[in-house]
Amino acid sequence: MTAPSDARARGTRLPRVRRRRQLLAAAQEIFVARGYHAAAMDEIADRAGVSKPVLYQHFPGKLELYLALLEEHSEALVEKQREALESTDDNRQRVTASFQAYFDFVAGDGEAFRLVFESDLRNLPAVREKSEETFQRCAELIGKVIRQDTSISDEEAHLLSIALVGMAETSARYWLNNHGSVPQDAAEQLVARLAWRGISGWDLTRSAEETGTED
């Protein structure tokens, strides 16, 4: 979140957009620290420095507040993946950039990744659907590149993209939960190299040989 979470004096009027971001920033801190079920709207309001009525003017309930955060950070992850894939035409560099996007996301300030990947609300349909949608959208972005640059079928490309997204998510979360015992850039390169060794086995329009990049 870019909005500050420092409590403001009660009664200070803010434009609606700024107030909303302030409330989301406060809510993120509480949800990450306590989990959804233990978080209280009173505490979120106090953290934001507003009254509960002000909080309820923007979000009718705790679930709506949580879903707003989930939506925001899910979109951020998809956009990171899109930017990574569009950052270069070199396929090996695309693989590396794609993994970097996931590592950057889990290493970001405020542990926003926990809201997307480790929610204690995954059994709720709205949360589960958003999480699955985010996973699929990232996979579709990768699958589109694979389809464009190989001769494999759409179904095969989609399966490969699902595998790559799963690898990126799992490895990035494992890396962070182990306190980054391997430096981030080294971890990104290590996992990306593994992925590239596999996917470069197909005929690519821009391969390591064409770009002069060694395995």
Tab-separated table of C-alpha atoms in Angstrom:
chain	number	residue	atom	x	y	z
A	1	MET	CA	0.000	0.000	0.000
A	2	THR	CA	1.261	3.478	-0.749
A	3	ALA	CA	-1.065	5.327	1.606
A	4	PRO	CA	0.276	6.097	5.085
A	5	SER	CA	-1.253	4.168	7.966
A	6	ASP	CA	-0.372	6.685	10.670
A	7	ALA	CA	-3.409	7.652	12.657
A	8	ARG	CA	-4.808	11.066	11.829
A	9	ALA	CA	-6.598	13.284	14.274
A	10	ARG	CA	-10.257	12.444	14.418
A	11	GLY	CA	-12.388	14.926	12.551
A	12	THR	CA	-9.771	15.685	9.882
A	13	ARG	CA	-11.559	15.724	6.560
A	14	LEU	CA	-9.948	14.043	3.582
A	15	PRO	CA	-11.042	13.587	-0.021
A	16	ARG	CA	-12.934	10.329	-0.382
A	17	VAL	CA	-10.205	8.581	-2.391
A	18	ARG	CA	-7.498	9.487	0.117
A	19	ARG	CA	-9.679	8.453	3.031
A	20	ARG	CA	-10.380	5.116	1.394
A	21	ARG	CA	-6.674	4.451	0.876
A	22	GLN	CA	-5.975	5.429	4.476
A	23	LEU	CA	-8.589	2.949	5.695
A	24	LEU	CA	-7.263	0.195	3.427
A	25	ALA	CA	-3.720	0.751	4.669
A	26	ALA	CA	-4.856	0.503	8.296
A	27	ALA	CA	-6.946	-2.579	7.557
A	28	GLN	CA	-4.032	-4.291	5.808
A	29	GLU	CA	-1.849	-3.885	8.877
A	30	ILE	CA	-4.500	-5.378	11.145
A	31	PHE	CA	-5.459	-8.238	8.819
A	32	VAL	CA	-1.829	-9.245	8.268
A	33	ALA	CA	-0.975	-9.011	11.955
A	34	ARG	CA	-4.073	-10.735	13.355
A	35	GLY	CA	-5.770	-12.571	10.510
A	36	TYR	CA	-9.254	-11.822	9.310
A	37	HIS	CA	-11.221	-13.510	12.079
A	38	ALA	CA	-9.313	-11.870	14.950
A	39	ALA	CA	-9.350	-8.415	13.348
A	40	ALA	CA	-11.951	-5.978	14.658
A	41	MET	CA	-13.455	-2.986	12.905
A	42	ASP	CA	-12.912	-0.943	16.089
A	43	GLU	CA	-9.191	-1.615	15.915
A	44	ILE	CA	-9.038	-0.779	12.222
A	45	ALA	CA	-10.833	2.506	12.838
A	46	ASP	CA	-8.459	3.322	15.702
A	47	ARG	CA	-5.418	2.494	13.566
A	48	ALA	CA	-6.700	4.819	10.856
A	49	GLY	CA	-7.550	7.526	13.373
A	50	VAL	CA	-11.227	7.701	12.423
A	51	SER	CA	-14.503	6.882	14.090
A	52	LYS	CA	-16.336	3.646	13.314
A	53	PRO	CA	-19.142	5.533	11.532
A	54	VAL	CA	-16.558	6.989	9.136
A	55	LEU	CA	-15.176	3.510	8.490
A	56	TYR	CA	-18.664	2.148	7.830
A	57	GLN	CA	-19.393	5.003	5.421
A	58	HIS	CA	-16.733	3.556	3.148
A	59	PHE	CA	-17.080	-0.162	3.882
A	60	PRO	CA	-20.363	-1.647	5.138
A	61	GLY	CA	-18.610	-4.554	6.831
A	62	LYS	CA	-15.316	-6.307	7.526
A	63	LEU	CA	-15.715	-8.691	4.593
A	64	GLU	CA	-16.199	-5.834	2.117
A	65	LEU	CA	-13.046	-4.212	3.490
A	66	TYR	CA	-11.109	-7.427	3.091
A	67	LEU	CA	-12.387	-8.019	-0.434
A	68	ALA	CA	-11.380	-4.491	-1.424
A	69	LEU	CA	-7.830	-5.213	-0.272
A	70	LEU	CA	-7.787	-8.574	-2.006
A	71	GLU	CA	-8.965	-6.985	-5.246
A	72	GLU	CA	-6.329	-4.257	-5.076
A	73	HIS	CA	-3.403	-6.578	-4.436
A	74	SER	CA	-4.592	-9.212	-6.890
A	75	GLU	CA	-4.670	-6.559	-9.597
A	76	ALA	CA	-1.194	-5.425	-8.562
A	77	LEU	CA	0.185	-8.951	-8.967
A	78	VAL	CA	-1.394	-9.408	-12.394
A	79	GLU	CA	-0.025	-6.040	-13.499
A	80	LYS	CA	3.470	-6.959	-12.266
A	81	GLN	CA	3.278	-10.131	-14.332
A	82	ARG	CA	2.061	-8.228	-17.396
A	83	GLU	CA	4.867	-5.664	-17.100
A	84	ALA	CA	7.446	-8.416	-16.668
A	85	LEU	CA	6.380	-10.215	-19.837
A	86	GLU	CA	6.223	-6.995	-21.850
A	87	SER	CA	9.605	-5.754	-20.607
A	88	THR	CA	11.598	-7.695	-23.211
A	89	ASP	CA	11.272	-9.783	-26.377
A	90	ASP	CA	13.968	-12.190	-25.216
A	91	ASN	CA	12.291	-15.334	-23.921
A	92	ARG	CA	14.936	-16.245	-21.369
A	93	GLN	CA	14.789	-12.759	-19.917
A	94	ARG	CA	11.001	-13.012	-19.900
A	95	VAL	CA	11.218	-16.126	-17.730
A	96	THR	CA	13.547	-14.353	-15.308
A	97	ALA	CA	11.371	-11.224	-15.220
A	98	SER	CA	8.279	-13.333	-14.574
A	99	PHE	CA	9.853	-14.941	-11.512
A	100	GLN	CA	11.173	-11.588	-10.349
A	101	ALA	CA	7.604	-10.277	-10.376
A	102	TYR	CA	6.524	-12.957	-7.910
A	103	PHE	CA	9.540	-12.528	-5.648
A	104	ASP	CA	9.048	-8.754	-5.633
A	105	PHE	CA	5.389	-9.222	-4.776
A	106	VAL	CA	5.992	-11.472	-1.765
A	107	ALA	CA	8.892	-9.304	-0.589
A	108	GLY	CA	6.855	-6.093	-0.828
A	109	ASP	CA	6.101	-3.836	2.091
A	110	GLY	CA	3.190	-4.751	4.316
A	111	GLU	CA	3.145	-8.479	3.484
A	112	ALA	CA	0.263	-7.917	1.084
A	113	PHE	CA	0.982	-11.308	-0.466
A	114	ARG	CA	-0.539	-12.989	2.597
A	115	LEU	CA	-3.907	-11.505	1.700
A	116	VAL	CA	-3.705	-13.111	-1.742
A	117	PHE	CA	-1.915	-16.407	-1.059
A	118	GLU	CA	-2.484	-17.177	2.624
A	119	SER	CA	-5.963	-15.925	3.409
A	120	ASP	CA	-7.822	-17.630	6.246
A	121	LEU	CA	-10.958	-16.994	4.181
A	122	ARG	CA	-10.090	-19.230	1.228
A	123	ASN	CA	-13.195	-21.324	1.945
A	124	LEU	CA	-15.469	-18.363	1.186
A	125	PRO	CA	-16.643	-18.425	-2.450
A	126	ALA	CA	-15.859	-14.731	-3.114
A	127	VAL	CA	-12.304	-15.064	-1.785
A	128	ARG	CA	-11.648	-18.402	-3.440
A	129	GLU	CA	-12.936	-17.155	-6.776
A	130	LYS	CA	-10.753	-14.033	-6.665
A	131	SER	CA	-7.667	-16.060	-5.733
A	132	GLU	CA	-8.303	-18.574	-8.514
A	133	GLU	CA	-9.018	-15.764	-10.976
A	134	THR	CA	-5.713	-14.097	-10.121
A	135	PHE	CA	-3.829	-17.364	-10.613
A	136	GLN	CA	-5.557	-17.979	-13.941
A	137	ARG	CA	-4.991	-14.447	-15.231
A	138	CYS	CA	-1.268	-14.697	-14.528
A	139	ALA	CA	-1.191	-18.088	-16.222
A	140	GLU	CA	-3.077	-16.747	-19.243
A	141	LEU	CA	-0.504	-13.982	-19.695
A	142	ILE	CA	2.309	-16.519	-19.676
A	143	GLY	CA	0.379	-18.974	-21.813
A	144	LYS	CA	-0.182	-16.329	-24.476
A	145	VAL	CA	3.577	-15.835	-24.835
A	146	ILE	CA	4.182	-19.589	-24.961
A	147	ARG	CA	1.544	-20.016	-27.687
A	148	GLN	CA	3.032	-17.176	-29.706
A	149	ASP	CA	6.582	-18.442	-29.488
A	150	THR	CA	6.202	-22.219	-29.751
A	151	SER	CA	4.350	-24.675	-31.936
A	152	ILE	CA	2.588	-26.480	-29.079
A	153	SER	CA	-1.196	-26.531	-28.723
A	154	ASP	CA	-3.258	-24.093	-26.701
A	155	GLU	CA	-4.042	-26.778	-24.136
A	156	GLU	CA	-0.373	-27.682	-23.725
A	157	ALA	CA	0.617	-24.024	-23.438
A	158	HIS	CA	-1.992	-23.471	-20.748
A	159	LEU	CA	-0.787	-26.476	-18.766
A	160	LEU	CA	2.803	-25.215	-18.950
A	161	SER	CA	1.739	-21.751	-17.832
A	162	ILE	CA	-0.150	-23.197	-14.849
A	163	ALA	CA	2.994	-25.118	-13.864
A	164	LEU	CA	5.181	-22.023	-14.175
A	165	VAL	CA	2.849	-19.863	-12.072
A	166	GLY	CA	2.648	-22.571	-9.434
A	167	MET	CA	6.437	-22.824	-9.361
A	168	ALA	CA	6.827	-19.054	-9.059
A	169	GLU	CA	4.284	-18.704	-6.266
A	170	THR	CA	5.482	-21.688	-4.237
A	171	SER	CA	9.172	-20.914	-4.523
A	172	ALA	CA	8.737	-17.212	-3.725
A	173	ARG	CA	6.641	-17.936	-0.636
A	174	TYR	CA	9.057	-20.624	0.537
A	175	TRP	CA	11.970	-18.235	0.066
A	176	LEU	CA	10.316	-15.502	2.119
A	177	ASN	CA	9.105	-17.823	4.878
A	178	ASN	CA	12.686	-19.022	5.273
A	179	HIS	CA	13.730	-15.419	5.882
A	180	GLY	CA	15.452	-15.016	2.556
A	181	SER	CA	18.383	-17.278	3.461
A	182	VAL	CA	19.333	-17.054	-0.230
A	183	PRO	CA	19.658	-13.462	-1.529
A	184	GLN	CA	16.584	-12.468	-3.523
A	185	ASP	CA	18.346	-11.946	-6.843
A	186	ALA	CA	20.139	-15.283	-6.487
A	187	ALA	CA	16.888	-17.055	-5.614
A	188	GLU	CA	15.127	-15.524	-8.629
A	189	GLN	CA	17.926	-16.551	-10.981
A	190	LEU	CA	18.098	-20.053	-9.517
A	191	VAL	CA	14.412	-20.843	-10.006
A	192	ALA	CA	14.210	-19.022	-13.344
A	193	ARG	CA	17.148	-21.066	-14.623
A	194	LEU	CA	15.326	-24.262	-13.693
A	195	ALA	CA	12.224	-23.106	-15.542
A	196	TRP	CA	14.195	-21.954	-18.583
A	197	ARG	CA	16.007	-25.299	-18.824
A	198	GLY	CA	12.623	-26.921	-19.265
A	199	ILE	CA	10.747	-24.500	-21.463
A	200	SER	CA	13.665	-23.828	-23.809
A	201	GLY	CA	13.353	-27.447	-24.953
A	202	TRP	CA	10.638	-26.298	-27.349
A	203	ASP	CA	11.379	-24.391	-30.536
A	204	LEU	CA	11.242	-20.724	-29.566
A	205	THR	CA	11.184	-17.752	-31.915
A	206	ARG	CA	13.865	-16.057	-29.830
A	207	SER	CA	16.001	-18.647	-28.096
A	208	ALA	CA	19.211	-18.394	-26.122
A	209	GLU	CA	21.178	-19.339	-29.252
A	210	GLU	CA	19.643	-16.515	-31.290
A	211	THR	CA	20.329	-13.927	-28.599
A	212	GLY	CA	23.784	-15.233	-27.796
A	213	THR	CA	22.781	-16.129	-24.233
A	214	GLU	CA	24.386	-19.206	-22.710
A	215	ASP	CA	22.435	-21.826	-20.772
